[in-house]
Amino acid sequence: MTRTIAAGVGGAILAATAAVLAPALLRRDTVRYDWVRAFGSEVLEEPIGITHRHDRLYVTDAARNAIVVFDTSGARRAVWPESAVGLRRPMHLAPGADGRLYVAEYLADRIAVLDTAGRRLRIVGGSTGSAPGELDAPGGAAPFGDAVAVVDFYNHRAQLLNDTHPRIIGRPGRFRGGRLHYPTDVAADDSLLYIADAYNHRVQVFRPDGSSVRRWGGPFGLGLPGPLRGWFRVATGLAVREGQVIVADFYNHRVQVFSDRGRYLGQFADSLRLPTDVAAAPGGALYVVDFGNTRVVQLRRRER
């Protein structure tokens, strides 16, 4: 009898495991990217974030407290160093419709708003703590309406900051929807916020009122290594463009592509090591911060 019960339990566990793993193993790639070039290794020391605006790429270098500007072919155009901008460990960044750049300063607990020449126009935040409006090591920022969306790393939350009433997005925690655990980046479309919930190993989507819309990644917040499609082992950076969400999957050494509803579309892993961020440009170009190799990798979406 005992053996029969044990066999039944073991069979049930195996069946449940297979039901969880099978979709991650059997998903097919419908979006594919090809390698174009790598660049930046001669000037970058600790690249973290990247964004695209017009014909320029902006890459944060956390070790140098700088932003390095490249054109889309990989040629260096400018370096905005600490002496000019006053950044303190810049992380992820995003462009605004107003032509400005919004840069998360991890060690200054603030967001720097820069013009197209790298001059500081204003700061958002700057007070350290856990009260509404205060930050503790922001990892990424993106303009959203009349506010700035910020992921607040050590406070395990995001915030919408404006000149009047800050709004908290998400709560500290594991596994459950709406809970965040060391979030590292945020991107926005017209109506939703997409958050790299890094150490819950998933992407979460929120409305601006703070309500949770959807989430995807591995089960139970597990960060599993290997080729499981649609799962993450620390989701560090993301970009949203043309109805797709592109995610840097740090410890799995790859980039994964999803629909904006979380359906797996494809991945790229060739020669990447510890990618931290991605930027999508018109025409199918994709730029990846290849942190472990101290460079930027340019990819191009393969036409069907």
Short mmCIF file of C-alpha atoms in Angstrom, two decimals:
data_model
loop_
_atom_site.label_atom_id
_atom_site.label_comp_id
_atom_site.label_asym_id
_atom_site.label_seq_id
_atom_site.Cartn_x
_atom_site.Cartn_y
_atom_site.Cartn_z
CA MET A 1 0.00 0.00 0.00
CA THR A 2 2.77 2.45 0.96
CA ARG A 3 4.61 1.78 -2.29
CA THR A 4 1.41 2.30 -4.27
CA ILE A 5 0.76 5.66 -2.59
CA ALA A 6 4.37 6.75 -3.10
CA ALA A 7 4.22 5.77 -6.77
CA GLY A 8 1.02 7.72 -7.19
CA VAL A 9 2.47 10.82 -5.57
CA GLY A 10 5.65 10.53 -7.61
CA GLY A 11 3.65 10.18 -10.79
CA ALA A 12 1.57 13.22 -9.95
CA ILE A 13 4.72 15.28 -9.29
CA LEU A 14 6.25 14.16 -12.58
CA ALA A 15 3.06 14.99 -14.45
CA ALA A 16 2.85 18.43 -12.86
CA THR A 17 6.52 19.10 -13.64
CA ALA A 18 6.04 18.03 -17.25
CA ALA A 19 2.99 20.28 -17.57
CA VAL A 20 5.06 23.25 -16.38
CA LEU A 21 8.20 22.50 -18.41
CA ALA A 22 6.65 21.39 -21.69
CA PRO A 23 5.43 24.83 -22.86
CA ALA A 24 8.81 26.38 -22.05
CA LEU A 25 10.63 23.68 -24.01
CA LEU A 26 8.29 23.43 -26.99
CA ARG A 27 7.66 27.08 -27.83
CA ARG A 28 8.89 27.98 -31.29
CA ASP A 29 10.74 31.11 -32.37
CA THR A 30 8.65 33.23 -34.72
CA VAL A 31 10.90 36.32 -34.42
CA ARG A 32 14.61 35.90 -35.18
CA TYR A 33 17.60 38.22 -35.09
CA ASP A 34 20.95 38.11 -36.85
CA TRP A 35 24.29 39.45 -35.62
CA VAL A 36 25.44 42.69 -37.29
CA ARG A 37 28.38 44.03 -35.26
CA ALA A 38 29.80 44.73 -31.80
CA PHE A 39 31.25 48.06 -30.73
CA GLY A 40 32.20 50.25 -27.78
CA SER A 41 34.72 48.01 -26.01
CA GLU A 42 37.49 50.58 -26.45
CA VAL A 43 35.64 53.24 -24.45
CA LEU A 44 33.17 51.45 -22.15
CA GLU A 45 34.12 50.15 -18.70
CA GLU A 46 30.83 49.11 -17.06
CA PRO A 47 27.96 49.60 -19.51
CA ILE A 48 24.49 49.19 -18.00
CA GLY A 49 21.67 50.99 -19.81
CA ILE A 50 20.97 51.92 -23.40
CA THR A 51 18.32 53.88 -25.27
CA HIS A 52 17.78 55.02 -28.84
CA ARG A 53 16.68 58.47 -29.94
CA HIS A 54 16.66 59.62 -33.57
CA ASP A 55 20.04 58.53 -34.99
CA ARG A 56 21.88 58.24 -31.69
CA LEU A 57 22.42 55.60 -29.02
CA TYR A 58 23.01 56.62 -25.40
CA VAL A 59 24.83 54.11 -23.17
CA THR A 60 25.38 54.64 -19.45
CA ASP A 61 28.78 53.72 -18.06
CA ALA A 62 28.34 53.20 -14.32
CA ALA A 63 32.06 52.92 -13.57
CA ARG A 64 32.91 56.21 -15.29
CA ASN A 65 29.76 58.08 -14.19
CA ALA A 66 29.27 58.92 -17.85
CA ILE A 67 27.00 58.55 -20.84
CA VAL A 68 28.66 57.53 -24.09
CA VAL A 69 26.92 58.62 -27.30
CA PHE A 70 27.20 56.48 -30.45
CA ASP A 71 25.60 56.73 -33.85
CA THR A 72 23.62 53.73 -35.04
CA SER A 73 26.62 52.29 -36.89
CA GLY A 74 28.60 52.13 -33.64
CA ALA A 75 30.83 55.17 -34.10
CA ARG A 76 31.44 57.14 -30.91
CA ARG A 77 30.14 60.70 -31.09
CA ALA A 78 30.49 62.08 -27.57
CA VAL A 79 31.15 61.27 -23.94
CA TRP A 80 29.28 63.11 -21.21
CA PRO A 81 31.57 62.62 -18.20
CA GLU A 82 31.06 63.26 -14.54
CA SER A 83 32.72 66.67 -14.69
CA ALA A 84 30.12 67.93 -17.16
CA VAL A 85 26.96 66.18 -16.02
CA GLY A 86 27.56 65.25 -12.38
CA LEU A 87 26.04 61.77 -12.63
CA ARG A 88 26.45 59.26 -9.81
CA ARG A 89 26.36 55.70 -11.09
CA PRO A 90 23.91 56.12 -13.97
CA MET A 91 21.84 53.03 -14.70
CA HIS A 92 18.91 52.61 -17.12
CA LEU A 93 17.62 55.58 -19.09
CA ALA A 94 14.84 56.54 -21.49
CA PRO A 95 14.05 59.35 -23.94
CA GLY A 96 11.06 61.64 -23.64
CA ALA A 97 8.85 63.04 -26.37
CA ASP A 98 10.28 66.43 -25.46
CA GLY A 99 13.74 65.34 -26.64
CA ARG A 100 15.10 64.96 -23.14
CA LEU A 101 16.80 61.99 -21.52
CA TYR A 102 15.70 60.59 -18.17
CA VAL A 103 18.58 58.88 -16.36
CA ALA A 104 18.36 56.93 -13.09
CA GLU A 105 21.22 57.85 -10.73
CA TYR A 106 21.61 54.83 -8.47
CA LEU A 107 23.91 56.44 -5.87
CA ALA A 108 22.17 59.82 -5.79
CA ASP A 109 18.58 58.56 -5.36
CA ARG A 110 17.33 60.79 -8.14
CA ILE A 111 16.52 61.03 -11.84
CA ALA A 112 18.59 63.38 -13.99
CA VAL A 113 16.76 65.08 -16.85
CA LEU A 114 19.26 66.01 -19.57
CA ASP A 115 19.01 67.93 -22.83
CA THR A 116 20.42 66.75 -26.17
CA ALA A 117 23.88 68.14 -25.31
CA GLY A 118 24.04 66.36 -21.96
CA ARG A 119 23.29 69.41 -19.85
CA ARG A 120 21.29 68.84 -16.69
CA LEU A 121 17.91 70.58 -16.91
CA ARG A 122 16.43 69.39 -13.62
CA ILE A 123 16.32 66.51 -11.18
CA VAL A 124 13.41 64.38 -10.03
CA GLY A 125 13.63 62.94 -6.53
CA GLY A 126 16.87 63.30 -4.61
CA SER A 127 15.56 62.44 -1.14
CA THR A 128 16.70 59.11 0.29
CA GLY A 129 14.25 56.91 2.15
CA SER A 130 11.11 54.81 1.89
CA ALA A 131 8.36 57.42 2.23
CA PRO A 132 6.31 58.27 -0.88
CA GLY A 133 8.47 60.37 -3.19
CA GLU A 134 11.72 59.18 -1.61
CA LEU A 135 14.03 56.75 -3.40
CA ASP A 136 16.59 54.15 -2.44
CA ALA A 137 18.84 53.25 -5.40
CA PRO A 138 16.64 53.87 -8.48
CA GLY A 139 17.52 51.51 -11.31
CA GLY A 140 15.52 52.91 -14.23
CA ALA A 141 13.20 55.72 -15.25
CA ALA A 142 10.81 56.56 -18.07
CA PRO A 143 8.56 59.58 -18.68
CA PHE A 144 4.87 58.74 -18.40
CA GLY A 145 2.34 61.50 -19.05
CA ASP A 146 3.09 64.38 -16.69
CA ALA A 147 5.08 62.11 -14.36
CA VAL A 148 8.27 60.07 -14.34
CA ALA A 149 8.04 56.34 -13.68
CA VAL A 150 10.90 55.11 -11.50
CA VAL A 151 11.84 51.64 -10.27
CA ASP A 152 12.97 51.92 -6.66
CA PHE A 153 15.41 49.01 -6.20
CA TYR A 154 15.89 48.65 -2.44
CA ASN A 155 12.33 49.74 -1.66
CA HIS A 156 11.02 46.91 -3.90
CA ARG A 157 8.51 49.13 -5.69
CA ALA A 158 8.01 51.59 -8.51
CA GLN A 159 6.74 55.14 -8.27
CA LEU A 160 5.13 57.72 -10.49
CA LEU A 161 6.73 61.03 -9.51
CA ASN A 162 5.41 64.44 -10.43
CA ASP A 163 5.44 67.87 -8.86
CA THR A 164 2.54 67.18 -6.50
CA HIS A 165 1.51 63.67 -5.43
CA PRO A 166 3.81 60.64 -5.89
CA ARG A 167 2.02 57.35 -6.55
CA ILE A 168 3.33 53.98 -5.39
CA ILE A 169 3.26 51.15 -7.94
CA GLY A 170 3.62 47.62 -6.56
CA ARG A 171 4.49 46.31 -3.11
CA PRO A 172 7.51 44.42 -1.77
CA GLY A 173 7.15 40.68 -2.02
CA ARG A 174 7.59 37.45 -3.93
CA PHE A 175 5.53 35.35 -6.32
CA ARG A 176 2.13 37.07 -6.19
CA GLY A 177 1.01 39.56 -8.81
CA GLY A 178 1.72 43.16 -7.92
CA ARG A 179 4.66 42.23 -5.66
CA LEU A 180 8.15 43.40 -6.65
CA HIS A 181 11.56 42.10 -5.60
CA TYR A 182 14.52 44.33 -6.56
CA PRO A 183 13.06 45.80 -9.79
CA THR A 184 15.69 47.19 -12.15
CA ASP A 185 14.03 48.83 -15.16
CA VAL A 186 10.78 50.31 -16.42
CA ALA A 187 9.38 51.09 -19.86
CA ALA A 188 6.09 52.67 -20.85
CA ASP A 189 3.70 52.75 -23.75
CA ASP A 190 0.68 55.04 -24.02
CA SER A 191 -1.24 53.49 -21.15
CA LEU A 192 0.80 50.84 -19.30
CA LEU A 193 4.03 50.43 -17.35
CA TYR A 194 6.27 47.42 -17.97
CA ILE A 195 8.63 46.58 -15.11
CA ALA A 196 11.66 44.29 -15.08
CA ASP A 197 10.94 42.57 -11.77
CA ALA A 198 14.50 41.32 -11.73
CA TYR A 199 14.75 39.02 -8.74
CA ASN A 200 11.24 37.70 -9.11
CA HIS A 201 12.56 36.65 -12.54
CA ARG A 202 9.65 38.06 -14.49
CA VAL A 203 8.08 41.03 -16.25
CA GLN A 204 5.09 42.73 -14.66
CA VAL A 205 2.65 45.13 -16.28
CA PHE A 206 0.76 47.81 -14.32
CA ARG A 207 -1.82 50.48 -14.99
CA PRO A 208 -0.92 54.00 -13.83
CA ASP A 209 -3.34 53.62 -10.90
CA GLY A 210 -1.10 50.84 -9.58
CA SER A 211 -3.33 47.91 -10.45
CA SER A 212 -1.62 44.80 -11.82
CA VAL A 213 -2.50 43.81 -15.39
CA ARG A 214 -0.38 40.73 -16.13
CA ARG A 215 2.95 39.09 -15.50
CA TRP A 216 5.10 36.44 -17.13
CA GLY A 217 8.27 34.47 -16.47
CA GLY A 218 9.11 31.24 -14.67
CA PRO A 219 6.73 29.69 -12.11
CA PHE A 220 6.76 30.78 -8.47
CA GLY A 221 9.44 33.39 -9.05
CA LEU A 222 12.10 30.74 -9.67
CA GLY A 223 15.12 31.87 -11.65
CA LEU A 224 16.04 28.74 -13.56
CA PRO A 225 19.13 28.51 -15.78
CA GLY A 226 19.04 27.08 -19.26
CA PRO A 227 17.10 27.31 -22.50
CA LEU A 228 13.56 27.37 -21.12
CA ARG A 229 11.74 29.75 -23.44
CA GLY A 230 9.75 32.47 -21.75
CA TRP A 231 11.47 32.06 -18.37
CA PHE A 232 14.10 34.33 -16.88
CA ARG A 233 17.05 34.16 -14.57
CA VAL A 234 17.12 37.81 -13.47
CA ALA A 235 15.30 40.03 -15.98
CA THR A 236 17.45 43.18 -15.91
CA GLY A 237 16.32 45.54 -18.68
CA LEU A 238 13.53 45.87 -21.21
CA ALA A 239 12.25 47.89 -24.13
CA VAL A 240 8.75 48.21 -25.59
CA ARG A 241 8.33 48.92 -29.29
CA GLU A 242 5.72 48.16 -31.95
CA GLY A 243 3.71 45.86 -29.72
CA GLN A 244 6.73 43.83 -28.58
CA VAL A 245 8.52 43.63 -25.23
CA ILE A 246 12.23 42.81 -25.49
CA VAL A 247 13.93 41.65 -22.28
CA ALA A 248 17.55 41.17 -21.22
CA ASP A 249 17.75 37.78 -19.47
CA PHE A 250 20.94 38.37 -17.46
CA TYR A 251 22.16 35.02 -16.12
CA ASN A 252 20.77 33.08 -19.07
CA HIS A 253 23.00 35.20 -21.35
CA ARG A 254 20.29 36.00 -23.86
CA VAL A 255 17.62 38.42 -25.02
CA GLN A 256 14.01 37.27 -25.26
CA VAL A 257 11.17 38.80 -27.29
CA PHE A 258 7.48 38.74 -26.36
CA SER A 259 4.20 40.22 -27.48
CA ASP A 260 2.92 42.98 -25.22
CA ARG A 261 0.63 40.36 -23.67
CA GLY A 262 3.53 38.11 -22.74
CA ARG A 263 3.43 35.55 -25.56
CA TYR A 264 6.91 34.22 -26.31
CA LEU A 265 8.16 35.15 -29.81
CA GLY A 266 11.89 34.47 -29.94
CA GLN A 267 15.36 34.81 -28.44
CA PHE A 268 18.97 35.59 -29.27
CA ALA A 269 21.91 34.22 -27.27
CA ASP A 270 24.89 33.96 -29.65
CA SER A 271 28.06 35.30 -27.92
CA LEU A 272 26.18 37.33 -25.29
CA ARG A 273 27.42 37.34 -21.70
CA LEU A 274 25.34 38.90 -18.93
CA PRO A 275 23.22 41.33 -21.00
CA THR A 276 21.76 44.19 -18.99
CA ASP A 277 19.62 46.25 -21.37
CA VAL A 278 18.18 46.54 -24.86
CA ALA A 279 17.11 49.31 -27.23
CA ALA A 280 14.93 48.82 -30.30
CA ALA A 281 15.24 51.13 -33.30
CA PRO A 282 13.19 51.54 -36.49
CA GLY A 283 13.76 49.06 -39.28
CA GLY A 284 14.22 46.04 -37.03
CA ALA A 285 17.54 47.04 -35.44
CA LEU A 286 18.14 45.91 -31.87
CA TYR A 287 21.01 47.01 -29.61
CA VAL A 288 22.05 44.96 -26.58
CA VAL A 289 24.30 46.03 -23.71
CA ASP A 290 26.59 43.00 -23.48
CA PHE A 291 27.81 43.78 -19.96
CA GLY A 292 29.98 40.69 -19.50
CA ASN A 293 31.89 41.46 -22.70
CA THR A 294 31.98 45.26 -22.08
CA ARG A 295 30.41 46.23 -25.39
CA VAL A 296 27.22 46.89 -27.32
CA VAL A 297 25.96 44.31 -29.81
CA GLN A 298 23.86 45.31 -32.79
CA LEU A 299 21.32 42.82 -34.13
CA ARG A 300 18.83 42.99 -37.00
CA ARG A 301 15.45 41.32 -37.13
CA ARG A 302 15.37 38.69 -39.85
CA GLU A 303 12.70 39.27 -42.45
CA ARG A 304 10.40 36.35 -43.06
#
